[in-house]
CSV table of C-alpha atoms and ligand atoms in Angstrom, one decimal:
chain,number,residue,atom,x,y,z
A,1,UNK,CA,-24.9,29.6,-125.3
A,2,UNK,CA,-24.2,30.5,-121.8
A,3,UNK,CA,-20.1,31.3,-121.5
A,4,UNK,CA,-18.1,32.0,-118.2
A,5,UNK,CA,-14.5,32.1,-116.9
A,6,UNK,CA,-12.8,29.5,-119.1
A,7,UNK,CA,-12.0,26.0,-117.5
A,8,UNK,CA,-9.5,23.1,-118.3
A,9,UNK,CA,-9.6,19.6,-116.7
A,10,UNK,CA,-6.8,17.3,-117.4
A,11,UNK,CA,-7.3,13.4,-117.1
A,12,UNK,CA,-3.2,11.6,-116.8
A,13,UNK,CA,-2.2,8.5,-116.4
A,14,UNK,CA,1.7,7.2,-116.5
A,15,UNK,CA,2.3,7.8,-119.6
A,16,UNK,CA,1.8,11.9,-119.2
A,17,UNK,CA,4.7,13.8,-119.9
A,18,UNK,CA,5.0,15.9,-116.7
A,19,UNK,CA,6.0,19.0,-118.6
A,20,UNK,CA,3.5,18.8,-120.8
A,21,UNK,CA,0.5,18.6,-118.4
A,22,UNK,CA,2.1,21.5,-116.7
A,23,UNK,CA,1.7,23.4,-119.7
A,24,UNK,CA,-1.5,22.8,-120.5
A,25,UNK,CA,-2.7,23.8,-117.2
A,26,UNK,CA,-0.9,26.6,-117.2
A,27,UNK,CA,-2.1,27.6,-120.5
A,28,UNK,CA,-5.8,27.8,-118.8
A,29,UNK,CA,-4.1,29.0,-115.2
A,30,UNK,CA,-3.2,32.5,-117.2
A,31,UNK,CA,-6.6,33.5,-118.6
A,32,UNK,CA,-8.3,35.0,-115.8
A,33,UNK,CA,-7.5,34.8,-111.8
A,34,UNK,CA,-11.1,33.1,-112.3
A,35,UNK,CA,-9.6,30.5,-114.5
A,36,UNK,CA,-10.5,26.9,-113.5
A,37,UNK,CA,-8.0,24.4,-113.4
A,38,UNK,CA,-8.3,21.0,-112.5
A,39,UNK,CA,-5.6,17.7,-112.9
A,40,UNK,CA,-7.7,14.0,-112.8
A,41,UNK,CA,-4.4,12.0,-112.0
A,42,UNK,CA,-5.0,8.0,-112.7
A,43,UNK,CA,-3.0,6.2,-110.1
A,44,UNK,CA,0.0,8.0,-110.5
A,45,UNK,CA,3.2,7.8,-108.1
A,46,UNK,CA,4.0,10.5,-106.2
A,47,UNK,CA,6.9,11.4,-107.6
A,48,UNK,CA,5.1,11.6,-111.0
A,49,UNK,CA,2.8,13.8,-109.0
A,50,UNK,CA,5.9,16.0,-108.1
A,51,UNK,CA,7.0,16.0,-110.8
A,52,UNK,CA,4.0,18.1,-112.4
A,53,UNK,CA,4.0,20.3,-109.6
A,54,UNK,CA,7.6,21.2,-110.0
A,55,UNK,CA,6.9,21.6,-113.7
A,56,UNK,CA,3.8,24.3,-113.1
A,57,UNK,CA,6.2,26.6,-110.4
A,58,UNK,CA,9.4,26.1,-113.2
A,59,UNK,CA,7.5,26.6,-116.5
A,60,UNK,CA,5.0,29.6,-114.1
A,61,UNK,CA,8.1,31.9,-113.2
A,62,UNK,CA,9.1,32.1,-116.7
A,63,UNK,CA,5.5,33.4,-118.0
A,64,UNK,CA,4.9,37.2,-118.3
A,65,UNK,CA,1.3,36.5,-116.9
A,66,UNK,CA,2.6,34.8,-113.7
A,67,UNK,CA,0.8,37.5,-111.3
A,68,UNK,CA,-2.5,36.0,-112.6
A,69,UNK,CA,-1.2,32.1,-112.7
A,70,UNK,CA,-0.3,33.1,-109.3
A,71,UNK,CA,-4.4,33.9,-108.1
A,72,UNK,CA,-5.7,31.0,-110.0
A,73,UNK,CA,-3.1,28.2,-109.3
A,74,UNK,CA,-4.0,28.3,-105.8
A,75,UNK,CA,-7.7,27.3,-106.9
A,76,UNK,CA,-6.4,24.7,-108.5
A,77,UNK,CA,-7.2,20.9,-107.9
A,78,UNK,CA,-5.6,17.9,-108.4
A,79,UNK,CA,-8.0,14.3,-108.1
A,80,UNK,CA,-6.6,11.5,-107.5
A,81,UNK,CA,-8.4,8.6,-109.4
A,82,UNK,CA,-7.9,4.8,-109.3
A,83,UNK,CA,-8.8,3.7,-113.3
A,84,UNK,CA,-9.3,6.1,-116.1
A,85,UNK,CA,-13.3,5.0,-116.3
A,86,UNK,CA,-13.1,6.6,-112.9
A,87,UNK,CA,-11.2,9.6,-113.7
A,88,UNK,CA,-13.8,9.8,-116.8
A,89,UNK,CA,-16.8,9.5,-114.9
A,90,UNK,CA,-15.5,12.3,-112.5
A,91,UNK,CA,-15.3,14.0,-115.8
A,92,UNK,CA,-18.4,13.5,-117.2
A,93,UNK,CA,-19.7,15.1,-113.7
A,94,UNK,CA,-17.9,18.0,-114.2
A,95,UNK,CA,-18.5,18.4,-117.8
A,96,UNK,CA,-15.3,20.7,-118.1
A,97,UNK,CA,-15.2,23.4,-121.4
A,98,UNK,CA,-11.6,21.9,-122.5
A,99,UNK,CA,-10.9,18.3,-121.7
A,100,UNK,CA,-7.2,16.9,-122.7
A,101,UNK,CA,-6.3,13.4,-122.5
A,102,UNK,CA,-2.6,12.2,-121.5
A,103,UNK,CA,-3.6,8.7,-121.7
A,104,UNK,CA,-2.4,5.5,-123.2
A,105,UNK,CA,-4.3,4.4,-126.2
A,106,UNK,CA,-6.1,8.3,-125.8
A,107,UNK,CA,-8.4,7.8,-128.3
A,108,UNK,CA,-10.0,4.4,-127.8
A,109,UNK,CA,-11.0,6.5,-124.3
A,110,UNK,CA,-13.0,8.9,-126.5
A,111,UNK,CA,-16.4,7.4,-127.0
A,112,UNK,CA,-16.5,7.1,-123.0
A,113,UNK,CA,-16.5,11.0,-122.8
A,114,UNK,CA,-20.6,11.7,-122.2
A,115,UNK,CA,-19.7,15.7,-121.0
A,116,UNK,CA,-17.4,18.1,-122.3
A,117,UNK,CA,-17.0,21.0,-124.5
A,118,UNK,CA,-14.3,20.2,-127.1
A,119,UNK,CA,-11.8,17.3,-126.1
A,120,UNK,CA,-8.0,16.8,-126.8
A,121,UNK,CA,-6.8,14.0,-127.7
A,122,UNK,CA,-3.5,12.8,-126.5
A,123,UNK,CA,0.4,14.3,-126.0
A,124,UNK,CA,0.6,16.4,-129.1
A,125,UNK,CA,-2.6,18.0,-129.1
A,126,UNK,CA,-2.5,21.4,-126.6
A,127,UNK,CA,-5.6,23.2,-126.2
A,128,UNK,CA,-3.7,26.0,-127.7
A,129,UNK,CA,-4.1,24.9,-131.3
A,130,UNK,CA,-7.9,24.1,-131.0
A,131,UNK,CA,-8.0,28.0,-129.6
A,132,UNK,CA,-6.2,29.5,-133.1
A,133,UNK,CA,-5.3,26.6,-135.8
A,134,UNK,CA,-6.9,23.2,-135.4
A,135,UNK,CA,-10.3,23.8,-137.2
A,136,UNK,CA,-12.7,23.1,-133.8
A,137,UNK,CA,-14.3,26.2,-132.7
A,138,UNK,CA,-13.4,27.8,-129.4
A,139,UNK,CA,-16.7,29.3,-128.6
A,140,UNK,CA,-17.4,26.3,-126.1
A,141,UNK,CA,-20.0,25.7,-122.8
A,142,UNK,CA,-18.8,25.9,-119.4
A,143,UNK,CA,-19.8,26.1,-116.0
A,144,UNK,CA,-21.4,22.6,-116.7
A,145,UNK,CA,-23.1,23.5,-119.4
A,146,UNK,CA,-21.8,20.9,-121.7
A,147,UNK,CA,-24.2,18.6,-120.2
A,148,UNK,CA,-26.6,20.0,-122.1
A,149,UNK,CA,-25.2,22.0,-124.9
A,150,UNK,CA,-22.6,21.6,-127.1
A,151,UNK,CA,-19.9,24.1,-128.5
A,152,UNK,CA,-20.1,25.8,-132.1
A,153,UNK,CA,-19.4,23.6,-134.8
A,154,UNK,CA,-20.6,22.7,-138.5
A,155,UNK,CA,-24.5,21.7,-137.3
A,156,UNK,CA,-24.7,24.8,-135.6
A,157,UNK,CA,-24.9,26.3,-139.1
A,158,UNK,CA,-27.0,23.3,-140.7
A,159,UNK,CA,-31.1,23.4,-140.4
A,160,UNK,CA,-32.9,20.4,-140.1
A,161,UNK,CA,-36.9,19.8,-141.5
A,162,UNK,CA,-39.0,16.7,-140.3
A,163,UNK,CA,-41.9,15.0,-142.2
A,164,UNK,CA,-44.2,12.7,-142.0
A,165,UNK,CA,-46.7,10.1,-143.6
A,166,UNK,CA,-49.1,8.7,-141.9
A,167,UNK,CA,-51.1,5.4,-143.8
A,168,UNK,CA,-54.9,5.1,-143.0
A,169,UNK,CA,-54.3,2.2,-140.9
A,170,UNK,CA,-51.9,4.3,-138.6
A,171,UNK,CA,-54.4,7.2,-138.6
A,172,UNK,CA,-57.5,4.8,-137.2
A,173,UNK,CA,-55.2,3.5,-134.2
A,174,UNK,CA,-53.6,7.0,-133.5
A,175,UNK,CA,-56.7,9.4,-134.8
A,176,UNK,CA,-59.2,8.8,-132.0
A,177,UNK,CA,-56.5,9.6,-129.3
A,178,UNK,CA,-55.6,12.8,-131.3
A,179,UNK,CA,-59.5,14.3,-132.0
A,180,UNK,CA,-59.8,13.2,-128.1
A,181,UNK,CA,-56.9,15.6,-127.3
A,182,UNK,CA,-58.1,18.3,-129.7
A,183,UNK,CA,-61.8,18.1,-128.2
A,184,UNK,CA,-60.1,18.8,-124.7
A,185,UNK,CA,-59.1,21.9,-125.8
A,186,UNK,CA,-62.2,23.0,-127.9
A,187,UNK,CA,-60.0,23.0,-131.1
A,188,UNK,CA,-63.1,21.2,-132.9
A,189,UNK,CA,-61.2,21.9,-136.2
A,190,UNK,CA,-58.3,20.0,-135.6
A,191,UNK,CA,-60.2,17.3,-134.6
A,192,UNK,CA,-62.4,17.2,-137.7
A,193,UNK,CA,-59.6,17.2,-140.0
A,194,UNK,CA,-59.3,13.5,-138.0
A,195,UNK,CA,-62.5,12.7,-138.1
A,196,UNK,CA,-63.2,13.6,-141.6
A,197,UNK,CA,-60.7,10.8,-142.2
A,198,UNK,CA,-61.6,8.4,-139.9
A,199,UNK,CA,-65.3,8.3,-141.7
A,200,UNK,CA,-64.1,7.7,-145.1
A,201,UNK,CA,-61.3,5.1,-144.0
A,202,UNK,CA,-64.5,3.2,-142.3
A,203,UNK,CA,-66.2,3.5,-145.5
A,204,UNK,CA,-63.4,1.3,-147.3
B,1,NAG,C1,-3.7,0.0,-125.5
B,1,NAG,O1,-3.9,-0.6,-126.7
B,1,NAG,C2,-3.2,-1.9,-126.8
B,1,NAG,C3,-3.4,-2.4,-128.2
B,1,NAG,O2,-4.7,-2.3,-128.6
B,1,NAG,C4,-3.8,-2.8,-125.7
B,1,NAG,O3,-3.0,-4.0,-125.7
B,1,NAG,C5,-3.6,-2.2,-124.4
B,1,NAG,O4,-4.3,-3.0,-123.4
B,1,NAG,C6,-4.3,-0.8,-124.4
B,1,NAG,N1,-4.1,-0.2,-123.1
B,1,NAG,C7,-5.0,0.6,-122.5
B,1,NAG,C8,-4.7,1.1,-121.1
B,1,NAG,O5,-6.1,0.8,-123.0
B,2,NAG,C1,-16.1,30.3,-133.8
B,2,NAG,O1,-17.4,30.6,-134.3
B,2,NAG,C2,-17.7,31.9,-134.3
B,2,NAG,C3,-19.2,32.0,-134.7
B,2,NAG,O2,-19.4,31.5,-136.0
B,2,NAG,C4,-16.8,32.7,-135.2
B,2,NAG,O3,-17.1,34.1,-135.2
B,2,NAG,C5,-15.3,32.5,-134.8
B,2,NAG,O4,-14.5,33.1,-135.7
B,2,NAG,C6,-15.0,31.0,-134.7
B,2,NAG,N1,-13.7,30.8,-134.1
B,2,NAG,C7,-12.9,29.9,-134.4
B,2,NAG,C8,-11.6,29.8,-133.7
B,2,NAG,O5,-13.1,29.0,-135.3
């Protein structure tokens, strides 16, 4: 699974606690200078706005890391959004590693969530515990790459076997299309094993 500099996007609507969207994007800020940080705000005021911002510099001074919160910060970006399907839809574009919800009703928005690595769900769930306690696994795409794959979890570890039957009725509609295929590329074997069938069904 490809895996780059970490990422965190943060979708908040009114109900966000300021302090605590701070943190979580602080928590992604102090990775790496290449962190990538990014706040989807839904309609919020400005001083709600400010009031983030003044959250990230107050809770930033205090970390031990803040020489590297200090390079990524500044790459930082803040959307503003009109409705959370718009805020989720930016999201699904993005298809961010981590994805935390401050929302109202946070879970019902869930099932809208097409691209993402692992998603957190509401005020009391910080990345942070998915990363050491929670149970999901932390090895997680980014870089967009959760458009097309997703994190470890259980069915990584599961296997999966198909069969099939096919009745003699189904073989004479989808046999001649199949021995036709297998004639274009001079596999005359895998076409007999068809034909071999299709005569004795005719016989019936
Ligand atoms: C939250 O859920 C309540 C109860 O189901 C509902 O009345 C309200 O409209 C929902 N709000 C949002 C923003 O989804
Ligand atoms: C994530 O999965 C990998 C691969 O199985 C494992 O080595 C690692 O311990 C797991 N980490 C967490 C936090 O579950």
């Amino acid at each position: 699974m490809p895996a780059g500099p970490s990422e965190v996007l943060v979708i908040a609507d009114y109900t966000a606690n300021p302090a605590f969207v701070a943190a979580d994007l602080l928590s992604q800020a102090e990775h790496g200078v290449d962190s990538q940080v990014v706040l989807v705000a839904v309609d919020l005021t400005p001083e709600h706005l400010s009031a983030i911002e003044k959250e990230v510099d107050d809770q930033a001074h205090a970390l031990s890391r803040v020489e590297i919160v200090r390079e990524s910060i500044p790459k930082s970006i803040i959307v503003k959004a009109a409705t959370v399907e718009e805020a989720i839809a930016f999201s699904n574009d993005y298809a961010p590693e981590h994805l935390i919800l401050h929302l109202e009703n946070a879970s019902q928005k869930v099932p809208s969530v097409e691209n993402a690595g692992s998603v957190f769900v509401g005020p009391y769930t910080p990345e942070s515990c998915g990363d050491y306690a929670s149970g999901t696994n932390h090895t997680l795409p980014t870089n967009g790459y959760a458009r097309q794959f997703s994190g470890i979890n259980t069915l990584s570890f599961q296997k999966h076997i198909t069969s099939q039957e096919i009745t003699a009725a189904g073989l004479e509609g989808l046999g001649p299309v199949v021995a036709t295929l297998a004639d274009c590329e001079g596999l005359q074997a895998h076409a007999n094993a068809v034909r071999v069938r299709l005569r004795e069904a005719s016989r019936r």
